[in-house]
Short mmCIF file of C-alpha atoms in Angstrom, two decimals:
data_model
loop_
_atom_site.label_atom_id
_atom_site.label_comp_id
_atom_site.label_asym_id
_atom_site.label_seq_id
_atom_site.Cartn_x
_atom_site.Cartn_y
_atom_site.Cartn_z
CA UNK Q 134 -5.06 -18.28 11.43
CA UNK Q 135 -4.12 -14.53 12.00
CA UNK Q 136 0.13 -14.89 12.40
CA UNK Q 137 1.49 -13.54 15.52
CA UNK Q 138 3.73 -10.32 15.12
CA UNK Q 139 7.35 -10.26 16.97
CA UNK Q 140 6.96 -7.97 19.76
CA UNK Q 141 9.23 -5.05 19.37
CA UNK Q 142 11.10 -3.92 22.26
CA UNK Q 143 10.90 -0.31 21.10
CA UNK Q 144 7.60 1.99 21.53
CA UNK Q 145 5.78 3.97 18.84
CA UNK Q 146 7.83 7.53 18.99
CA UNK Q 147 5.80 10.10 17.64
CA UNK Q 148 3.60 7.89 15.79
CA UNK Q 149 6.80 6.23 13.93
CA UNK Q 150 6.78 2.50 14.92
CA UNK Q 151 10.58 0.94 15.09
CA UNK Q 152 12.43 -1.38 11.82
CA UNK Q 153 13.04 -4.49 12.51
CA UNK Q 154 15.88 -5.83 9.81
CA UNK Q 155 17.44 -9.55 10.06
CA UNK Q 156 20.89 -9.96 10.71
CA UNK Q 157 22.46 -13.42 9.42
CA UNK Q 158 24.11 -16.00 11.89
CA UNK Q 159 27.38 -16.33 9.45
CA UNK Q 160 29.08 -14.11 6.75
CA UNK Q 161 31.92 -12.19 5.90
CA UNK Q 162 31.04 -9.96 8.47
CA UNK Q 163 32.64 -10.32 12.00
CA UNK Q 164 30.04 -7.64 14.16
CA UNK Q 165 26.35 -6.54 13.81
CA UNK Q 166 27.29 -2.92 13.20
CA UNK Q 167 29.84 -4.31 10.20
CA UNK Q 168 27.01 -6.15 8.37
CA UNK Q 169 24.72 -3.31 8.67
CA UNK Q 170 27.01 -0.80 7.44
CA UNK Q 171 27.61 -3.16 4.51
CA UNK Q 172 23.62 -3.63 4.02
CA UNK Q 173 23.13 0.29 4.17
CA UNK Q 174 26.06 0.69 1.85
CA UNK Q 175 24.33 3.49 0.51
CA UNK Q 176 24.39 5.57 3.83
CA UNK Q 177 27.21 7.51 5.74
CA UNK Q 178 29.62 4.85 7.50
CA UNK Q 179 31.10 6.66 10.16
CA UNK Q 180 27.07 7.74 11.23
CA UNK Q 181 25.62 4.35 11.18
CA UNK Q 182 28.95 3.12 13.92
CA UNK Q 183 28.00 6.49 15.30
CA UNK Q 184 24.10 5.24 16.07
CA UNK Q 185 25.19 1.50 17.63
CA UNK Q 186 28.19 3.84 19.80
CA UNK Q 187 24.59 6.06 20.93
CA UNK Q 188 22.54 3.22 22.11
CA UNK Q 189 19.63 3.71 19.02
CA UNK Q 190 20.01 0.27 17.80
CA UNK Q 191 18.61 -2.53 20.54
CA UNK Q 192 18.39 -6.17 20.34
CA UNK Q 193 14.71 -8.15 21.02
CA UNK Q 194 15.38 -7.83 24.99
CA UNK Q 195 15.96 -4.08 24.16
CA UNK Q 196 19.24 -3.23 25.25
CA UNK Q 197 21.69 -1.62 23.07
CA UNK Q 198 23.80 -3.68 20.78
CA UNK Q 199 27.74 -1.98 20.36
CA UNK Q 200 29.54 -1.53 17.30
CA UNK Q 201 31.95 -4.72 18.41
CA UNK Q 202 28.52 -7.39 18.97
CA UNK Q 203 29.27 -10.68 17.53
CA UNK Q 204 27.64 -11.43 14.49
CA UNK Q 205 26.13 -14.53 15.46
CA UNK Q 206 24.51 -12.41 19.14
CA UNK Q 207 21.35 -11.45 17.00
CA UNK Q 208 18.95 -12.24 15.07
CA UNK Q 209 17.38 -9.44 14.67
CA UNK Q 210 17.95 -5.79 15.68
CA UNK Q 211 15.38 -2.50 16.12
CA UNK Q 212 15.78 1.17 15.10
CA UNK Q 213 13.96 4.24 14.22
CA UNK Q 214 14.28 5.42 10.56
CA UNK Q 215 16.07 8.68 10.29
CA UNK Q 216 14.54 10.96 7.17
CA UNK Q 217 16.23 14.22 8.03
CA UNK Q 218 14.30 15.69 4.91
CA UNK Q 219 11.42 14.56 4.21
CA UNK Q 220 9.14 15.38 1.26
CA UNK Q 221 5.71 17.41 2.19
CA UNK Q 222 2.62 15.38 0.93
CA UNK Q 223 -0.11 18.72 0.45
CA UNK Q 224 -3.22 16.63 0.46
CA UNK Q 225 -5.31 15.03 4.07
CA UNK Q 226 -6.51 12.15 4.66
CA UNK Q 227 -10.47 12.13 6.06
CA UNK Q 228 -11.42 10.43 8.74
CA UNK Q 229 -14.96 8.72 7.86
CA UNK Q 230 -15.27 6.16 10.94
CA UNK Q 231 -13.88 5.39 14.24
CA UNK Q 232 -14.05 3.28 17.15
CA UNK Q 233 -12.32 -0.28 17.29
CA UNK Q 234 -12.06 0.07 13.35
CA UNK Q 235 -11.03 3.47 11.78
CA UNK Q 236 -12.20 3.93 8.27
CA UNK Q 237 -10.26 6.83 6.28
CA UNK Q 238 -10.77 8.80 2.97
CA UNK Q 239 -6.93 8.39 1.68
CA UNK Q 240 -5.79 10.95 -1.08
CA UNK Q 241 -3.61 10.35 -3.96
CA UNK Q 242 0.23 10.50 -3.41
CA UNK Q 243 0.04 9.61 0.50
CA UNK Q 244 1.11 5.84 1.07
CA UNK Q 245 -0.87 4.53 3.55
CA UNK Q 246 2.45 2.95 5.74
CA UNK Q 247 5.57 4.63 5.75
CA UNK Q 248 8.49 3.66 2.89
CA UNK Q 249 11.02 4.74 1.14
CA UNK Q 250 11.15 8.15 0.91
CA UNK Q 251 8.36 8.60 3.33
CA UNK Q 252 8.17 8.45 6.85
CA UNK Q 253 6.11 10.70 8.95
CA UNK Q 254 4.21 11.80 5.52
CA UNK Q 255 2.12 8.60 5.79
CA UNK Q 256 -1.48 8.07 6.48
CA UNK Q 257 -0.22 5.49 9.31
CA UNK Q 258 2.24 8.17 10.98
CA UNK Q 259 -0.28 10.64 10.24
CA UNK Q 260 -3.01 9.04 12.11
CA UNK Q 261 -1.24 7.34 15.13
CA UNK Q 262 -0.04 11.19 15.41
CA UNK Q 263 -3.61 12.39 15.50
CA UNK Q 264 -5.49 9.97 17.04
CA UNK Q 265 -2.88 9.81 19.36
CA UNK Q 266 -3.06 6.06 19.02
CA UNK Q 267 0.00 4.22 18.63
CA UNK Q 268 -1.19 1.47 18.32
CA UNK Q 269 -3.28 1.83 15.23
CA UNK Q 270 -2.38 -0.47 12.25
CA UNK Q 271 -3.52 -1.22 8.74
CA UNK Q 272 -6.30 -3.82 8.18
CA UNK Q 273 -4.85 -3.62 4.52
CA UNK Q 274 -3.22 -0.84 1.96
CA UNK Q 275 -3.79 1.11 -1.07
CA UNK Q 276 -0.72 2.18 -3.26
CA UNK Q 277 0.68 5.58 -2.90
CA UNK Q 278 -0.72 6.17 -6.10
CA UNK Q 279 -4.30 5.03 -5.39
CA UNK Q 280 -7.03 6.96 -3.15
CA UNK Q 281 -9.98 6.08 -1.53
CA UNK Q 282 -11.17 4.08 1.63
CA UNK Q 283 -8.28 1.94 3.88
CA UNK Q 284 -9.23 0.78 7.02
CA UNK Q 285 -7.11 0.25 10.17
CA UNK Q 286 -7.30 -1.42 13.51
CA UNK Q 287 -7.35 0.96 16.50
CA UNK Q 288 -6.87 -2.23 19.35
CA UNK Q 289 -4.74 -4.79 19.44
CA UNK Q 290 -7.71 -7.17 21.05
CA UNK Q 291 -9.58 -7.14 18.26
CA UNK Q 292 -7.40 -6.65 15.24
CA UNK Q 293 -7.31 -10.13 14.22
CA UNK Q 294 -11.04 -10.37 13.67
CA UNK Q 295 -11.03 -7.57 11.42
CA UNK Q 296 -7.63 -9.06 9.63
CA UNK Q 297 -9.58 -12.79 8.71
CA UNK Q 298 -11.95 -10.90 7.01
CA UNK Q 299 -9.46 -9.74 4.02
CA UNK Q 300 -8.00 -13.16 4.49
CA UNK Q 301 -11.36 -14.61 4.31
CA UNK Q 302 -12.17 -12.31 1.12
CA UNK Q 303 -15.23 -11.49 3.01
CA UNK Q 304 -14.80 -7.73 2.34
CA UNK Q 305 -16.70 -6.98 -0.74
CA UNK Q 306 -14.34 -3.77 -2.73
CA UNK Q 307 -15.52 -1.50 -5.72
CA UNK Q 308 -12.92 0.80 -7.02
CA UNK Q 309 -13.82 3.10 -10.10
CA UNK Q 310 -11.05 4.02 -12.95
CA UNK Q 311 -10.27 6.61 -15.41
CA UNK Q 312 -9.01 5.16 -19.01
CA UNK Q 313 -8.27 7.00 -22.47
CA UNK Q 314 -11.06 6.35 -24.77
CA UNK Q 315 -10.22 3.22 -26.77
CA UNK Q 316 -9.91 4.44 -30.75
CA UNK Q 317 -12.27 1.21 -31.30
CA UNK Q 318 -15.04 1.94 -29.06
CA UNK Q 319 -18.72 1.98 -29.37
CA UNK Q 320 -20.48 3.02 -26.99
CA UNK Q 321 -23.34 0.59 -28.23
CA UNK Q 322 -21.61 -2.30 -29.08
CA UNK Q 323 -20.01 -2.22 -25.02
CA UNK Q 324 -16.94 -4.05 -25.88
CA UNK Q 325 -13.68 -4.32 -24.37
CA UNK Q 326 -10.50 -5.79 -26.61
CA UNK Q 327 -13.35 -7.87 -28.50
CA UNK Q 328 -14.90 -8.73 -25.28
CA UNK Q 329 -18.78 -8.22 -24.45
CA UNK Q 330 -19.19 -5.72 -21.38
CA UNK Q 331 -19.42 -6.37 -18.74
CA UNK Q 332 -15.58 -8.41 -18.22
CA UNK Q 333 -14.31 -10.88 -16.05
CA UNK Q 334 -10.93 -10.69 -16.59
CA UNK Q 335 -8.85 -13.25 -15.14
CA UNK Q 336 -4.73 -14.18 -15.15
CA UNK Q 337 -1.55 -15.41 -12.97
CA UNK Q 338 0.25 -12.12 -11.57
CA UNK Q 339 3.64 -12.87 -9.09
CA UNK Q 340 4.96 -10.27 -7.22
CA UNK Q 341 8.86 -10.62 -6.91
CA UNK Q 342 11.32 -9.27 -4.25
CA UNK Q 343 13.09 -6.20 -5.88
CA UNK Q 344 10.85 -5.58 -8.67
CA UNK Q 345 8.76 -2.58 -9.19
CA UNK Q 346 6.37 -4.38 -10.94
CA UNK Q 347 4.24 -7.60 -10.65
CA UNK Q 348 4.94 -10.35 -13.42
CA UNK Q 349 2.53 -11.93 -15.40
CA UNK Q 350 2.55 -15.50 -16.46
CA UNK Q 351 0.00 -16.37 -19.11
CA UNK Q 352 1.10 -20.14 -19.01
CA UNK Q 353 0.49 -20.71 -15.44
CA UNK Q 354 -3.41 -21.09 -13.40
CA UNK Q 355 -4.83 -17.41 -13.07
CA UNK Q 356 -4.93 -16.47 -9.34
CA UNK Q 357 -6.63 -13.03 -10.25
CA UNK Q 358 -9.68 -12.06 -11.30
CA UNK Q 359 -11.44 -8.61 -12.14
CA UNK Q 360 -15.17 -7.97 -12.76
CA UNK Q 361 -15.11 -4.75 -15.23
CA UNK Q 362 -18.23 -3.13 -15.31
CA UNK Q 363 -18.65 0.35 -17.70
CA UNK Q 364 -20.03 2.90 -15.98
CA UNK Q 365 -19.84 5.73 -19.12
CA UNK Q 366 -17.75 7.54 -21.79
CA UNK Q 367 -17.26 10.90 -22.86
CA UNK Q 368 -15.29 13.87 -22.54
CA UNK Q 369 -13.38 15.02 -19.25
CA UNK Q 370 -13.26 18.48 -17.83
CA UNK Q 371 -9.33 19.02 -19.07
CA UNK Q 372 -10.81 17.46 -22.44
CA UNK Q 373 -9.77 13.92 -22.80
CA UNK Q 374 -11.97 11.44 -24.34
CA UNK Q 375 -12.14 9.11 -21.51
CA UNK Q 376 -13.96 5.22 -20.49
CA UNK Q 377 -15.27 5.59 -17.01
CA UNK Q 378 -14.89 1.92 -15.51
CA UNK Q 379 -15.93 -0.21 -12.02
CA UNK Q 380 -14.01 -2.80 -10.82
CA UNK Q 381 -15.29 -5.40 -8.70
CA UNK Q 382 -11.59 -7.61 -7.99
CA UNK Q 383 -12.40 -10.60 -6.69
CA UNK Q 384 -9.13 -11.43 -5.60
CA UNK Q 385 -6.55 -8.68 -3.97
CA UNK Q 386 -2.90 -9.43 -6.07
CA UNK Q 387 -0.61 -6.32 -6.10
CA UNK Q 388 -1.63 -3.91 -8.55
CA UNK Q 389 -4.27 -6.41 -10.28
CA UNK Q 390 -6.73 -3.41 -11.19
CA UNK Q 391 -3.66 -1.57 -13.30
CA UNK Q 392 -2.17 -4.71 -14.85
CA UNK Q 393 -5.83 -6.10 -15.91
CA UNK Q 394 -6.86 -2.79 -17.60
CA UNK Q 395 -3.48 -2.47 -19.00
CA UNK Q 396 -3.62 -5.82 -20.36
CA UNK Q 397 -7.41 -4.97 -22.41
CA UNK Q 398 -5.89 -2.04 -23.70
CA UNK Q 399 -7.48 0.46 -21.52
CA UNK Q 400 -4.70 1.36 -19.06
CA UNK Q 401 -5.41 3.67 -16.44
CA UNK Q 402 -4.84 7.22 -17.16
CA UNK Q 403 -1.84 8.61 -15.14
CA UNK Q 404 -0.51 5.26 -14.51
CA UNK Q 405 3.55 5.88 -14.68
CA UNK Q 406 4.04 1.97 -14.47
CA UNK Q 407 1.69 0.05 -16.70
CA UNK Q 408 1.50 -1.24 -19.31
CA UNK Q 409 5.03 0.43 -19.59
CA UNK Q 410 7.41 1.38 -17.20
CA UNK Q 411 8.10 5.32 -17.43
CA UNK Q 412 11.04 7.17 -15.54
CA UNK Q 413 10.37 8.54 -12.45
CA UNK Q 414 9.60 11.70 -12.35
CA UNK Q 415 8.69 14.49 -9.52
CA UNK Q 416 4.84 13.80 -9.09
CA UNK Q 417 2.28 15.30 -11.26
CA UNK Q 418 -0.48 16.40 -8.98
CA UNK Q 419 -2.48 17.90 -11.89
CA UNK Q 420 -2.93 14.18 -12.93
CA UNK Q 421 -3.16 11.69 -10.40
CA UNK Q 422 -3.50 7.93 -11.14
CA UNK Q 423 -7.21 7.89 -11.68
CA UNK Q 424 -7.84 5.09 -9.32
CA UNK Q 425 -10.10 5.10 -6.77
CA UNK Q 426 -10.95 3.02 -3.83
CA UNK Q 427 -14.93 3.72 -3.98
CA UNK Q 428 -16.63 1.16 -1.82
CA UNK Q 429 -15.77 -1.04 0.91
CA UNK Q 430 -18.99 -3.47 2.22
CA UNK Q 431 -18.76 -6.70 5.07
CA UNK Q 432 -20.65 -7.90 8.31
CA UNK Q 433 -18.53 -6.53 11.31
CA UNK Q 434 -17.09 -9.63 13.17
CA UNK Q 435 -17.75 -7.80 16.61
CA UNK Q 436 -21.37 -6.77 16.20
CA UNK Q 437 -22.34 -8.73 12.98
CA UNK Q 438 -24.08 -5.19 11.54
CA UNK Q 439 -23.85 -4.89 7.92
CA UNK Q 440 -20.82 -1.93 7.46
CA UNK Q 441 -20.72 -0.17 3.98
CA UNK Q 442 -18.29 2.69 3.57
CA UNK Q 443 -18.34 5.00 0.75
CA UNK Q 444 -15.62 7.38 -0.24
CA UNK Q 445 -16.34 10.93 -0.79
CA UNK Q 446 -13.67 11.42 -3.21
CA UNK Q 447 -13.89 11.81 -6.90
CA UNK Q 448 -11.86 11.67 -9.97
CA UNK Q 449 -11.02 14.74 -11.80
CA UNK Q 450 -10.72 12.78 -15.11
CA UNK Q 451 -14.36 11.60 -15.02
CA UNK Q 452 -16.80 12.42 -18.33
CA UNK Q 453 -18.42 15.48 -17.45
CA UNK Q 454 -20.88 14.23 -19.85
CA UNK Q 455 -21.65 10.26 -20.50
CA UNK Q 456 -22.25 8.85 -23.60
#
């Protein structure tokens, strides 16, 4: 079963859809505006008061909440982000298909819903902007990091039908991958860490609330699983020696594809977070995380045709030349 959303009582405004944040019935905080000002410690006091004294943050009936409501008045409360300056993202997003669904061609570096430091420089904002649809909404999501094909739900009516099929793992996804060559391999032996190509790599990943990265547990059931398929090797056009992989997940865990390769050794290339987590640095658009979102193949649940979606994408650290 598809879960109900909370209605928000604000409107998409120019394609940026309203936060919703929880506010606790009890705590050392005697007003709404007090506990937010302690949760957004971070930000400038005297302007968050300045937003609930404005009217820009509204309870679930919609009306504005003062900077002296009651704690225990709300559950939750609705505003617009506010990203004064907000860093440019040069690459587009293609649109490939569009009607009730709306396939699109994502680029590296654009997250496909707005977060942290991005807001309106999101394939979501982006689109509803465009399309000038606001209620479009992701089916599912790539990582910032990640291009290819992400599909999102133009109408409410039938979102939910397109939903159960990720939740249904009825969507069959190919994604292709960029490694460093392995110092071990043969090109005609086809083995990966001592394993006999083509992989199914399988282990438990968890996903925790305030980590960057997933964790692995070796001890526990796996609840992932990656078919790794070798598509070539050889020599890139800015001269690495490079494995050219395709991944066939069977499963959709948070960053499976860069924690499986990482864990055979072949790690993909431009990958600032596995198998070790570098410092962040301005991004490196000369080297993308060679990760791509190739394929995307399912029976439509409105018309039962067979849909197959290709990207038109490529990755620049591809062999030229396959051995």
């Amino acid at each position: 079963m598809v879960p109900v959303p909370m209605p928000s009582p604000l409107p998409v405004r120019n394609g940026v859809g309203p936060t919703r944040l929880r506010v606790p019935t009890s705590g050392p905080w005697s007003t709404v505006a007090e506990y937010v000002v302690a949760r957004f410690d971070h930000l400038d006091a005297d302007d968050l008061y300045r937003r609930f004294d404005d009217g820009e943050i509204v309870g679930i009936d919609g009306e504005p909440i003062g900077r002296s409501t009651e704690l225990r008045e709300h559950r939750f409360v609705w505003y617009y982000r506010d990203l004064p300056v907000e860093e440019s993202v040069p690459f587009h997003e293609e649109i490939l298909y569009a009607d009730d669904l709306v396939v699109v061609d994502k680029p590296h570096f654009l997250p496909t819903t707005p977060g942290g430091r991005y807001l309106r420089e999101s394939a979501l904002v982006r689109l509803r902007t465009r399309l000038d649809n606001p209620d479009l909404t992701p089916i599912h999501r790539l990582d910032r990091a990640t291009a290819g094909l992400v599909m999102f739900s133009a109408r409410p009516e039938t979102r939910g039908a397109y939903q159960s099929l990720f939740e249904k793992r009825r969507v069959s996804k190919v994604y292709e991958a960029v490694s460093a060559l392995p110092a071990e391999w043969d090109p005609a032996a086809s083995e990966i860490a001592g394993r006999p190509v083509p992989v199914l790599y399988r282990n438990h990943i968890e996903a925790r609330r305030g980590e960057l990265r997933v964790v692995v547990d070796d001890t526990r059931e796996p609840n992932s699983e990656t078919l790794i398929e070798v598509l070539g090797s050889g020599v890139s056009r800015s001269g690495r020696a490079v494995l050219h992989t395709l991944l066939r997940p069977h499963t959709g865990r948070m960053h499976q594809l860069r924690v499986h390769l990482a864990a055979l050794g072949i790690g993909i290339l431009g990958d600032h977070w596995y198998p070790v987590l570098l410092p962040e640095t301005p991004d490196d658009h000369s080297l993308p995380l060679q990760l791509l979102a190739r394929e995307l193949e399912f029976v439509d649940p409105l018309s039962g045709a067979e849909r197959r979606f290709s990207t038109r994408r490529t990755l620049a650290e591809a062999p030229t030349s396959q051995d």
